[in-house]
PDB file of N, CA and C in Angstrom:
ATOM      1  N   MET A   1       0.830  -1.175   0.000  1.00  0.00           N
ATOM      2  CA  MET A   1       0.000   0.000   0.000  1.00  0.00           C
ATOM      3  C   MET A   1       0.879   1.243   0.000  1.00  0.00           C
ATOM      4  N   ALA A   2       0.589   2.166  -0.910  1.00  0.00           N
ATOM      5  CA  ALA A   2       1.385   3.390  -1.025  1.00  0.00           C
ATOM      6  C   ALA A   2       1.033   4.350   0.097  1.00  0.00           C
ATOM      7  N   LYS A   3       2.063   5.057   0.548  1.00  0.00           N
ATOM      8  CA  LYS A   3       1.854   6.045   1.604  1.00  0.00           C
ATOM      9  C   LYS A   3       1.385   7.359   0.984  1.00  0.00           C
ATOM     10  N   THR A   4       0.461   8.009   1.673  1.00  0.00           N
ATOM     11  CA  THR A   4       0.065   9.349   1.227  1.00  0.00           C
ATOM     12  C   THR A   4       1.004  10.358   1.856  1.00  0.00           C
ATOM     13  N   SER A   5       0.973  11.549   1.340  1.00  0.00           N
ATOM     14  CA  SER A   5       1.864  12.571   1.886  1.00  0.00           C
ATOM     15  C   SER A   5       1.563  12.861   3.351  1.00  0.00           C
ATOM     16  N   PHE A   6       0.359  12.515   3.791  1.00  0.00           N
ATOM     17  CA  PHE A   6       0.010  12.755   5.194  1.00  0.00           C
ATOM     18  C   PHE A   6       0.639  11.718   6.112  1.00  0.00           C
ATOM     19  N   GLU A   7       1.007  10.577   5.543  1.00  0.00           N
ATOM     20  CA  GLU A   7       1.595   9.511   6.351  1.00  0.00           C
ATOM     21  C   GLU A   7       3.106   9.646   6.437  1.00  0.00           C
ATOM     22  N   ASN A   8       3.678  10.461   5.610  1.00  0.00           N
ATOM     23  CA  ASN A   8       5.125  10.616   5.585  1.00  0.00           C
ATOM     24  C   ASN A   8       5.477  12.049   5.944  1.00  0.00           C
ATOM     25  N   ASP A   9       6.019  12.247   7.122  1.00  0.00           N
ATOM     26  CA  ASP A   9       6.319  13.588   7.620  1.00  0.00           C
ATOM     27  C   ASP A   9       7.221  14.387   6.690  1.00  0.00           C
ATOM     28  N   SER A  10       8.133  13.738   6.006  1.00  0.00           N
ATOM     29  CA  SER A  10       9.065  14.470   5.151  1.00  0.00           C
ATOM     30  C   SER A  10       8.387  15.042   3.914  1.00  0.00           C
ATOM     31  N   GLU A  11       7.220  14.519   3.593  1.00  0.00           N
ATOM     32  CA  GLU A  11       6.522  14.998   2.407  1.00  0.00           C
ATOM     33  C   GLU A  11       5.433  16.019   2.709  1.00  0.00           C
ATOM     34  N   LEU A  12       5.209  16.291   3.978  1.00  0.00           N
ATOM     35  CA  LEU A  12       4.181  17.271   4.323  1.00  0.00           C
ATOM     36  C   LEU A  12       4.580  18.644   3.813  1.00  0.00           C
ATOM     37  N   LEU A  13       3.595  19.336   3.344  1.00  0.00           N
ATOM     38  CA  LEU A  13       3.867  20.698   2.900  1.00  0.00           C
ATOM     39  C   LEU A  13       4.035  21.601   4.100  1.00  0.00           C
ATOM     40  N   GLU A  14       4.996  22.449   4.015  1.00  0.00           N
ATOM     41  CA  GLU A  14       5.196  23.403   5.093  1.00  0.00           C
ATOM     42  C   GLU A  14       4.302  24.612   4.823  1.00  0.00           C
ATOM     43  N   ILE A  15       3.494  24.934   5.781  1.00  0.00           N
ATOM     44  CA  ILE A  15       2.603  26.087   5.642  1.00  0.00           C
ATOM     45  C   ILE A  15       3.256  27.269   6.340  1.00  0.00           C
ATOM     46  N   THR A  16       3.475  28.286   5.566  1.00  0.00           N
ATOM     47  CA  THR A  16       4.075  29.494   6.117  1.00  0.00           C
ATOM     48  C   THR A  16       2.960  30.409   6.581  1.00  0.00           C
ATOM     49  N   ARG A  17       3.023  30.782   7.800  1.00  0.00           N
ATOM     50  CA  ARG A  17       2.010  31.668   8.352  1.00  0.00           C
ATOM     51  C   ARG A  17       2.435  33.110   8.106  1.00  0.00           C
ATOM     52  N   GLN A  18       1.582  33.822   7.390  1.00  0.00           N
ATOM     53  CA  GLN A  18       1.858  35.230   7.149  1.00  0.00           C
ATOM     54  C   GLN A  18       1.366  36.023   8.341  1.00  0.00           C
ATOM     55  N   GLU A  19       2.194  36.946   8.759  1.00  0.00           N
ATOM     56  CA  GLU A  19       1.766  37.798   9.858  1.00  0.00           C
ATOM     57  C   GLU A  19       0.780  38.823   9.320  1.00  0.00           C
ATOM     58  N   ILE A  20      -0.295  38.967  10.030  1.00  0.00           N
ATOM     59  CA  ILE A  20      -1.288  39.961   9.640  1.00  0.00           C
ATOM     60  C   ILE A  20      -0.955  41.244  10.367  1.00  0.00           C
ATOM     61  N   LYS A  21      -0.690  42.260   9.590  1.00  0.00           N
ATOM     62  CA  LYS A  21      -0.304  43.544  10.146  1.00  0.00           C
ATOM     63  C   LYS A  21      -1.560  44.383  10.370  1.00  0.00           C
ATOM     64  N   LYS A  22      -1.697  44.906  11.562  1.00  0.00           N
ATOM     65  CA  LYS A  22      -2.841  45.760  11.853  1.00  0.00           C
ATOM     66  C   LYS A  22      -2.713  47.051  11.062  1.00  0.00           C
ATOM     67  N   PRO A  23      -3.834  47.570  10.566  1.00  0.00           N
ATOM     68  CA  PRO A  23      -3.763  48.813   9.795  1.00  0.00           C
ATOM     69  C   PRO A  23      -3.350  49.987  10.695  1.00  0.00           C
ATOM     70  N   SER A  24      -2.657  50.928  10.106  1.00  0.00           N
ATOM     71  CA  SER A  24      -2.256  52.121  10.841  1.00  0.00           C
ATOM     72  C   SER A  24      -3.496  52.900  11.253  1.00  0.00           C
ATOM     73  N   LYS A  25      -3.390  53.569  12.360  1.00  0.00           N
ATOM     74  CA  LYS A  25      -4.483  54.397  12.855  1.00  0.00           C
ATOM     75  C   LYS A  25      -4.122  55.871  12.675  1.00  0.00           C
ATOM     76  N   TYR A  26      -5.169  56.655  12.467  1.00  0.00           N
ATOM     77  CA  TYR A  26      -4.989  58.092  12.258  1.00  0.00           C
ATOM     78  C   TYR A  26      -5.896  58.878  13.194  1.00  0.00           C
ATOM     79  N   LYS A  27      -5.325  59.906  13.796  1.00  0.00           N
ATOM     80  CA  LYS A  27      -6.101  60.815  14.628  1.00  0.00           C
ATOM     81  C   LYS A  27      -6.801  61.809  13.713  1.00  0.00           C
ATOM     82  N   VAL A  28      -8.066  62.079  13.992  1.00  0.00           N
ATOM     83  CA  VAL A  28      -8.783  63.132  13.288  1.00  0.00           C
ATOM     84  C   VAL A  28      -8.873  64.296  14.273  1.00  0.00           C
ATOM     85  N   LEU A  29      -8.235  65.391  13.906  1.00  0.00           N
ATOM     86  CA  LEU A  29      -8.168  66.568  14.764  1.00  0.00           C
ATOM     87  C   LEU A  29      -8.986  67.702  14.168  1.00  0.00           C
ATOM     88  N   MET A  30      -9.784  68.343  15.007  1.00  0.00           N
ATOM     89  CA  MET A  30     -10.554  69.505  14.569  1.00  0.00           C
ATOM     90  C   MET A  30      -9.802  70.749  15.026  1.00  0.00           C
ATOM     91  N   LEU A  31      -9.781  71.753  14.154  1.00  0.00           N
ATOM     92  CA  LEU A  31      -9.027  72.974  14.430  1.00  0.00           C
ATOM     93  C   LEU A  31      -9.960  74.119  14.802  1.00  0.00           C
ATOM     94  N   ASN A  32      -9.497  74.938  15.718  1.00  0.00           N
ATOM     95  CA  ASN A  32     -10.275  76.099  16.160  1.00  0.00           C
ATOM     96  C   ASN A  32     -10.204  77.212  15.114  1.00  0.00           C
ATOM     97  N   ASP A  33     -11.273  77.970  15.010  1.00  0.00           N
ATOM     98  CA  ASP A  33     -11.280  79.182  14.194  1.00  0.00           C
ATOM     99  C   ASP A  33     -12.181  80.197  14.889  1.00  0.00           C
ATOM    100  N   ASP A  34     -12.166  81.422  14.410  1.00  0.00           N
ATOM    101  CA  ASP A  34     -12.925  82.494  15.059  1.00  0.00           C
ATOM    102  C   ASP A  34     -14.341  82.657  14.528  1.00  0.00           C
ATOM    103  N   TYR A  35     -14.774  81.796  13.623  1.00  0.00           N
ATOM    104  CA  TYR A  35     -16.069  81.993  12.976  1.00  0.00           C
ATOM    105  C   TYR A  35     -17.067  80.863  13.189  1.00  0.00           C
ATOM    106  N   THR A  36     -16.596  79.639  13.267  1.00  0.00           N
ATOM    107  CA  THR A  36     -17.490  78.499  13.443  1.00  0.00           C
ATOM    108  C   THR A  36     -18.066  78.528  14.856  1.00  0.00           C
ATOM    109  N   THR A  37     -19.378  78.383  14.966  1.00  0.00           N
ATOM    110  CA  THR A  37     -20.005  78.437  16.281  1.00  0.00           C
ATOM    111  C   THR A  37     -19.712  77.176  17.092  1.00  0.00           C
ATOM    112  N   MET A  38     -19.710  77.354  18.388  1.00  0.00           N
ATOM    113  CA  MET A  38     -19.483  76.218  19.287  1.00  0.00           C
ATOM    114  C   MET A  38     -20.599  75.189  19.125  1.00  0.00           C
ATOM    115  N   GLU A  39     -21.805  75.650  18.908  1.00  0.00           N
ATOM    116  CA  GLU A  39     -22.939  74.747  18.743  1.00  0.00           C
ATOM    117  C   GLU A  39     -22.760  73.870  17.511  1.00  0.00           C
ATOM    118  N   PHE A  40     -22.248  74.455  16.427  1.00  0.00           N
ATOM    119  CA  PHE A  40     -22.036  73.674  15.205  1.00  0.00           C
ATOM    120  C   PHE A  40     -20.959  72.615  15.437  1.00  0.00           C
ATOM    121  N   VAL A  41     -19.902  72.973  16.143  1.00  0.00           N
ATOM    122  CA  VAL A  41     -18.825  72.016  16.426  1.00  0.00           C
ATOM    123  C   VAL A  41     -19.375  70.852  17.258  1.00  0.00           C
ATOM    124  N   VAL A  42     -20.157  71.152  18.273  1.00  0.00           N
ATOM    125  CA  VAL A  42     -20.761  70.105  19.092  1.00  0.00           C
ATOM    126  C   VAL A  42     -21.646  69.215  18.226  1.00  0.00           C
ATOM    127  N   ASP A  43     -22.436  69.829  17.371  1.00  0.00           N
ATOM    128  CA  ASP A  43     -23.323  69.077  16.481  1.00  0.00           C
ATOM    129  C   ASP A  43     -22.526  68.134  15.570  1.00  0.00           C
ATOM    130  N   ILE A  44     -21.436  68.621  15.002  1.00  0.00           N
ATOM    131  CA  ILE A  44     -20.574  67.796  14.135  1.00  0.00           C
ATOM    132  C   ILE A  44     -19.972  66.641  14.931  1.00  0.00           C
ATOM    133  N   LEU A  45     -19.493  66.935  16.123  1.00  0.00           N
ATOM    134  CA  LEU A  45     -18.894  65.886  16.955  1.00  0.00           C
ATOM    135  C   LEU A  45     -19.914  64.799  17.298  1.00  0.00           C
ATOM    136  N   LYS A  46     -21.158  65.170  17.443  1.00  0.00           N
ATOM    137  CA  LYS A  46     -22.205  64.198  17.732  1.00  0.00           C
ATOM    138  C   LYS A  46     -22.593  63.417  16.478  1.00  0.00           C
ATOM    139  N   LYS A  47     -22.842  64.135  15.376  1.00  0.00           N
ATOM    140  CA  LYS A  47     -23.357  63.484  14.169  1.00  0.00           C
ATOM    141  C   LYS A  47     -22.297  62.713  13.377  1.00  0.00           C
ATOM    142  N   VAL A  48     -21.134  63.289  13.213  1.00  0.00           N
ATOM    143  CA  VAL A  48     -20.095  62.652  12.388  1.00  0.00           C
ATOM    144  C   VAL A  48     -19.276  61.647  13.195  1.00  0.00           C
ATOM    145  N   PHE A  49     -18.997  61.992  14.465  1.00  0.00           N
ATOM    146  CA  PHE A  49     -18.099  61.159  15.259  1.00  0.00           C
ATOM    147  C   PHE A  49     -18.807  60.310  16.312  1.00  0.00           C
ATOM    148  N   GLY A  50     -20.121  60.525  16.481  1.00  0.00           N
ATOM    149  CA  GLY A  50     -20.898  59.690  17.386  1.00  0.00           C
ATOM    150  C   GLY A  50     -20.705  59.947  18.865  1.00  0.00           C
ATOM    151  N   HIS A  51     -20.217  61.133  19.227  1.00  0.00           N
ATOM    152  CA  HIS A  51     -20.011  61.455  20.639  1.00  0.00           C
ATOM    153  C   HIS A  51     -21.335  61.853  21.301  1.00  0.00           C
ATOM    154  N   SER A  52     -21.407  61.636  22.585  1.00  0.00           N
ATOM    155  CA  SER A  52     -22.552  62.102  23.365  1.00  0.00           C
ATOM    156  C   SER A  52     -22.463  63.627  23.475  1.00  0.00           C
ATOM    157  N   THR A  53     -23.542  64.243  23.905  1.00  0.00           N
ATOM    158  CA  THR A  53     -23.543  65.702  24.075  1.00  0.00           C
ATOM    159  C   THR A  53     -22.468  66.126  25.063  1.00  0.00           C
ATOM    160  N   LEU A  54     -22.345  65.412  26.159  1.00  0.00           N
ATOM    161  CA  LEU A  54     -21.349  65.743  27.175  1.00  0.00           C
ATOM    162  C   LEU A  54     -19.925  65.631  26.625  1.00  0.00           C
ATOM    163  N   ALA A  55     -19.625  64.521  25.939  1.00  0.00           N
ATOM    164  CA  ALA A  55     -18.286  64.324  25.368  1.00  0.00           C
ATOM    165  C   ALA A  55     -18.008  65.354  24.279  1.00  0.00           C
ATOM    166  N   ALA A  56     -18.999  65.616  23.426  1.00  0.00           N
ATOM    167  CA  ALA A  56     -18.822  66.589  22.338  1.00  0.00           C
ATOM    168  C   ALA A  56     -18.562  67.985  22.894  1.00  0.00           C
ATOM    169  N   THR A  57     -19.247  68.352  23.953  1.00  0.00           N
ATOM    170  CA  THR A  57     -19.040  69.666  24.575  1.00  0.00           C
ATOM    171  C   THR A  57     -17.640  69.758  25.164  1.00  0.00           C
ATOM    172  N   SER A  58     -17.197  68.708  25.809  1.00  0.00           N
ATOM    173  CA  SER A  58     -15.852  68.675  26.387  1.00  0.00           C
ATOM    174  C   SER A  58     -14.777  68.797  25.296  1.00  0.00           C
ATOM    175  N   ILE A  59     -14.948  68.059  24.199  1.00  0.00           N
ATOM    176  CA  ILE A  59     -13.998  68.127  23.079  1.00  0.00           C
ATOM    177  C   ILE A  59     -14.003  69.525  22.465  1.00  0.00           C
ATOM    178  N   MET A  60     -15.196  70.083  22.274  1.00  0.00           N
ATOM    179  CA  MET A  60     -15.316  71.428  21.697  1.00  0.00           C
ATOM    180  C   MET A  60     -14.580  72.451  22.565  1.00  0.00           C
ATOM    181  N   LEU A  61     -14.729  72.375  23.878  1.00  0.00           N
ATOM    182  CA  LEU A  61     -14.042  73.314  24.777  1.00  0.00           C
ATOM    183  C   LEU A  61     -12.530  73.131  24.699  1.00  0.00           C
ATOM    184  N   ASN A  62     -12.086  71.891  24.553  1.00  0.00           N
ATOM    185  CA  ASN A  62     -10.655  71.621  24.384  1.00  0.00           C
ATOM    186  C   ASN A  62     -10.135  72.237  23.080  1.00  0.00           C
ATOM    187  N   ILE A  63     -10.915  72.104  22.021  1.00  0.00           N
ATOM    188  CA  ILE A  63     -10.546  72.710  20.734  1.00  0.00           C
ATOM    189  C   ILE A  63     -10.459  74.227  20.890  1.00  0.00           C
ATOM    190  N   HIS A  64     -11.436  74.801  21.557  1.00  0.00           N
ATOM    191  CA  HIS A  64     -11.490  76.256  21.761  1.00  0.00           C
ATOM    192  C   HIS A  64     -10.294  76.753  22.574  1.00  0.00           C
ATOM    193  N   LYS A  65      -9.927  76.037  23.624  1.00  0.00           N
ATOM    194  CA  LYS A  65      -8.837  76.458  24.520  1.00  0.00           C
ATOM    195  C   LYS A  65      -7.446  76.193  23.962  1.00  0.00           C
ATOM    196  N   HIS A  66      -7.300  75.073  23.242  1.00  0.00           N
ATOM    197  CA  HIS A  66      -5.957  74.643  22.823  1.00  0.00           C
ATOM    198  C   HIS A  66      -5.695  74.744  21.323  1.00  0.00           C
ATOM    199  N   GLY A  67      -6.677  75.201  20.561  1.00  0.00           N
ATOM    200  CA  GLY A  67      -6.461  75.393  19.129  1.00  0.00           C
ATOM    201  C   GLY A  67      -6.806  74.193  18.264  1.00  0.00           C
ATOM    202  N   ARG A  68      -6.831  73.025  18.856  1.00  0.00           N
ATOM    203  CA  ARG A  68      -7.243  71.821  18.151  1.00  0.00           C
ATOM    204  C   ARG A  68      -7.572  70.745  19.171  1.00  0.00           C
ATOM    205  N   GLY A  69      -8.348  69.764  18.725  1.00  0.00           N
ATOM    206  CA  GLY A  69      -8.731  68.700  19.639  1.00  0.00           C
ATOM    207  C   GLY A  69      -9.016  67.412  18.897  1.00  0.00           C
ATOM    208  N   LEU A  70      -8.878  66.316  19.596  1.00  0.00           N
ATOM    209  CA  LEU A  70      -9.050  64.984  19.027  1.00  0.00           C
ATOM    210  C   LEU A  70     -10.531  64.637  18.921  1.00  0.00           C
ATOM    211  N   ALA A  71     -10.972  64.398  17.693  1.00  0.00           N
ATOM    212  CA  ALA A  71     -12.361  63.998  17.457  1.00  0.00           C
ATOM    213  C   ALA A  71     -12.501  62.481  17.462  1.00  0.00           C
ATOM    214  N   GLY A  72     -11.447  61.767  17.046  1.00  0.00           N
ATOM    215  CA  GLY A  72     -11.488  60.317  17.025  1.00  0.00           C
ATOM    216  C   GLY A  72     -10.247  59.724  16.391  1.00  0.00           C
ATOM    217  N   ILE A  73     -10.107  58.411  16.515  1.00  0.00           N
ATOM    218  CA  ILE A  73      -8.973  57.681  15.935  1.00  0.00           C
ATOM    219  C   ILE A  73      -9.541  56.551  15.094  1.00  0.00           C
ATOM    220  N   TYR A  74      -9.089  56.496  13.835  1.00  0.00           N
ATOM    221  CA  TYR A  74      -9.670  55.567  12.863  1.00  0.00           C
ATOM    222  C   TYR A  74      -8.600  55.033  11.921  1.00  0.00           C
ATOM    223  N   THR A  75      -8.987  54.041  11.122  1.00  0.00           N
ATOM    224  CA  THR A  75      -8.123  53.607  10.031  1.00  0.00           C
ATOM    225  C   THR A  75      -8.068  54.745   9.007  1.00  0.00           C
ATOM    226  N   LYS A  76      -7.113  54.672   8.107  1.00  0.00           N
ATOM    227  CA  LYS A  76      -6.894  55.763   7.160  1.00  0.00           C
ATOM    228  C   LYS A  76      -8.140  56.101   6.347  1.00  0.00           C
ATOM    229  N   GLU A  77      -8.784  55.102   5.793  1.00  0.00           N
ATOM    230  CA  GLU A  77      -9.942  55.351   4.924  1.00  0.00           C
ATOM    231  C   GLU A  77     -11.096  55.988   5.688  1.00  0.00           C
ATOM    232  N   ILE A  78     -11.345  55.500   6.892  1.00  0.00           N
ATOM    233  CA  ILE A  78     -12.433  56.062   7.699  1.00  0.00           C
ATOM    234  C   ILE A  78     -12.082  57.476   8.135  1.00  0.00           C
ATOM    235  N   ALA A  79     -10.840  57.712   8.528  1.00  0.00           N
ATOM    236  CA  ALA A  79     -10.409  59.062   8.925  1.00  0.00           C
ATOM    237  C   ALA A  79     -10.578  60.034   7.763  1.00  0.00           C
ATOM    238  N   GLU A  80     -10.196  59.609   6.555  1.00  0.00           N
ATOM    239  CA  GLU A  80     -10.363  60.469   5.378  1.00  0.00           C
ATOM    240  C   GLU A  80     -11.829  60.806   5.145  1.00  0.00           C
ATOM    241  N   ALA A  81     -12.684  59.813   5.318  1.00  0.00           N
ATOM    242  CA  ALA A  81     -14.122  60.034   5.125  1.00  0.00           C
ATOM    243  C   ALA A  81     -14.672  60.998   6.168  1.00  0.00           C
ATOM    244  N   LYS A  82     -14.239  60.873   7.415  1.00  0.00           N
ATOM    245  CA  LYS A  82     -14.703  61.766   8.485  1.00  0.00           C
ATOM    246  C   LYS A  82     -14.263  63.204   8.203  1.00  0.00           C
ATOM    247  N   VAL A  83     -13.016  63.388   7.794  1.00  0.00           N
ATOM    248  CA  VAL A  83     -12.514  64.728   7.470  1.00  0.00           C
ATOM    249  C   VAL A  83     -13.345  65.328   6.340  1.00  0.00           C
ATOM    250  N   SER A  84     -13.618  64.534   5.326  1.00  0.00           N
ATOM    251  CA  SER A  84     -14.414  64.995   4.194  1.00  0.00           C
ATOM    252  C   SER A  84     -15.833  65.375   4.625  1.00  0.00           C
ATOM    253  N   GLN A  85     -16.445  64.571   5.495  1.00  0.00           N
ATOM    254  CA  GLN A  85     -17.792  64.868   5.998  1.00  0.00           C
ATOM    255  C   GLN A  85     -17.818  66.187   6.760  1.00  0.00           C
ATOM    256  N   VAL A  86     -16.807  66.410   7.588  1.00  0.00           N
ATOM    257  CA  VAL A  86     -16.742  67.659   8.365  1.00  0.00           C
ATOM    258  C   VAL A  86     -16.611  68.846   7.425  1.00  0.00           C
ATOM    259  N   HIS A  87     -15.695  68.768   6.475  1.00  0.00           N
ATOM    260  CA  HIS A  87     -15.483  69.884   5.544  1.00  0.00           C
ATOM    261  C   HIS A  87     -16.729  70.161   4.714  1.00  0.00           C
ATOM    262  N   SER A  88     -17.385  69.112   4.265  1.00  0.00           N
ATOM    263  CA  SER A  88     -18.598  69.270   3.473  1.00  0.00           C
ATOM    264  C   SER A  88     -19.718  69.919   4.287  1.00  0.00           C
ATOM    265  N   ALA A  89     -19.933  69.440   5.508  1.00  0.00           N
ATOM    266  CA  ALA A  89     -20.979  70.007   6.368  1.00  0.00           C
ATOM    267  C   ALA A  89     -20.679  71.463   6.714  1.00  0.00           C
ATOM    268  N   ALA A  90     -19.413  71.760   6.985  1.00  0.00           N
ATOM    269  CA  ALA A  90     -19.028  73.134   7.330  1.00  0.00           C
ATOM    270  C   ALA A  90     -19.244  74.066   6.137  1.00  0.00           C
ATOM    271  N   ARG A  91     -18.835  73.640   4.957  1.00  0.00           N
ATOM    272  CA  ARG A  91     -19.013  74.466   3.753  1.00  0.00           C
ATOM    273  C   ARG A  91     -20.487  74.729   3.485  1.00  0.00           C
ATOM    274  N   SER A  92     -21.316  73.697   3.684  1.00  0.00           N
ATOM    275  CA  SER A  92     -22.738  73.861   3.394  1.00  0.00           C
ATOM    276  C   SER A  92     -23.396  74.860   4.344  1.00  0.00           C
ATOM    277  N   ARG A  93     -22.803  75.065   5.506  1.00  0.00           N
ATOM    278  CA  ARG A  93     -23.336  76.020   6.470  1.00  0.00           C
ATOM    279  C   ARG A  93     -22.560  77.342   6.477  1.00  0.00           C
ATOM    280  N   GLY A  94     -21.545  77.452   5.614  1.00  0.00           N
ATOM    281  CA  GLY A  94     -20.776  78.689   5.510  1.00  0.00           C
ATOM    282  C   GLY A  94     -19.721  78.870   6.585  1.00  0.00           C
ATOM    283  N   PHE A  95     -19.291  77.775   7.214  1.00  0.00           N
ATOM    284  CA  PHE A  95     -18.258  77.851   8.248  1.00  0.00           C
ATOM    285  C   PHE A  95     -16.908  77.412   7.692  1.00  0.00           C
ATOM    286  N   PRO A  96     -15.815  77.995   8.200  1.00  0.00           N
ATOM    287  CA  PRO A  96     -14.475  77.610   7.735  1.00  0.00           C
ATOM    288  C   PRO A  96     -13.853  76.475   8.558  1.00  0.00           C
ATOM    289  N   LEU A  97     -14.655  75.721   9.283  1.00  0.00           N
ATOM    290  CA  LEU A  97     -14.156  74.654  10.151  1.00  0.00           C
ATOM    291  C   LEU A  97     -13.256  73.700   9.378  1.00  0.00           C
ATOM    292  N   LYS A  98     -12.125  73.382   9.961  1.00  0.00           N
ATOM    293  CA  LYS A  98     -11.160  72.481   9.331  1.00  0.00           C
ATOM    294  C   LYS A  98     -10.863  71.290  10.235  1.00  0.00           C
ATOM    295  N   CYS A  99     -10.549  70.194   9.591  1.00  0.00           N
ATOM    296  CA  CYS A  99     -10.111  68.966  10.240  1.00  0.00           C
ATOM    297  C   CYS A  99      -8.804  68.547   9.578  1.00  0.00           C
ATOM    298  N   GLU A 100      -8.005  67.810  10.328  1.00  0.00           N
ATOM    299  CA  GLU A 100      -6.801  67.246   9.733  1.00  0.00           C
ATOM    300  C   GLU A 100      -6.568  65.849  10.297  1.00  0.00           C
ATOM    301  N   MET A 101      -5.804  65.085   9.550  1.00  0.00           N
ATOM    302  CA  MET A 101      -5.444  63.726   9.974  1.00  0.00           C
ATOM    303  C   MET A 101      -3.986  63.712  10.363  1.00  0.00           C
ATOM    304  N   GLU A 102      -3.685  62.890  11.363  1.00  0.00           N
ATOM    305  CA  GLU A 102      -2.308  62.756  11.821  1.00  0.00           C
ATOM    306  C   GLU A 102      -2.095  61.290  12.178  1.00  0.00           C
ATOM    307  N   LYS A 103      -1.051  60.686  11.615  1.00  0.00           N
ATOM    308  CA  LYS A 103      -0.785  59.279  11.905  1.00  0.00           C
ATOM    309  C   LYS A 103      -0.472  59.124  13.388  1.00  0.00           C
ATOM    310  N   GLU A 104      -1.073  58.095  13.970  1.00  0.00           N
ATOM    311  CA  GLU A 104      -0.886  57.866  15.413  1.00  0.00           C
ATOM    312  C   GLU A 104       0.459  57.247  15.681  1.00  0.00           C
TER     313      GLU A 104
END
């Protein structure tokens, strides 16, 4: 009876395990300006980033005091989409609100 490759250790195929690399994360930062209302920033933080009213207010105050604040951390594609959503919503309301991405 012939041996199958499973019966002969020397004939087993070696399976190379590829390491799965986690995708890079990006911080989405909102920048302070003198024209965008605090209410609009809170609204954006709630609608685009899913923050509660309390968290959005805290982030907005941090942006106001320090010039920029962390809205969230995402994979590159999601971060790009969030930045685009913020810019689009701000433009539609006539605000100069800006967001930027920064690799974590």
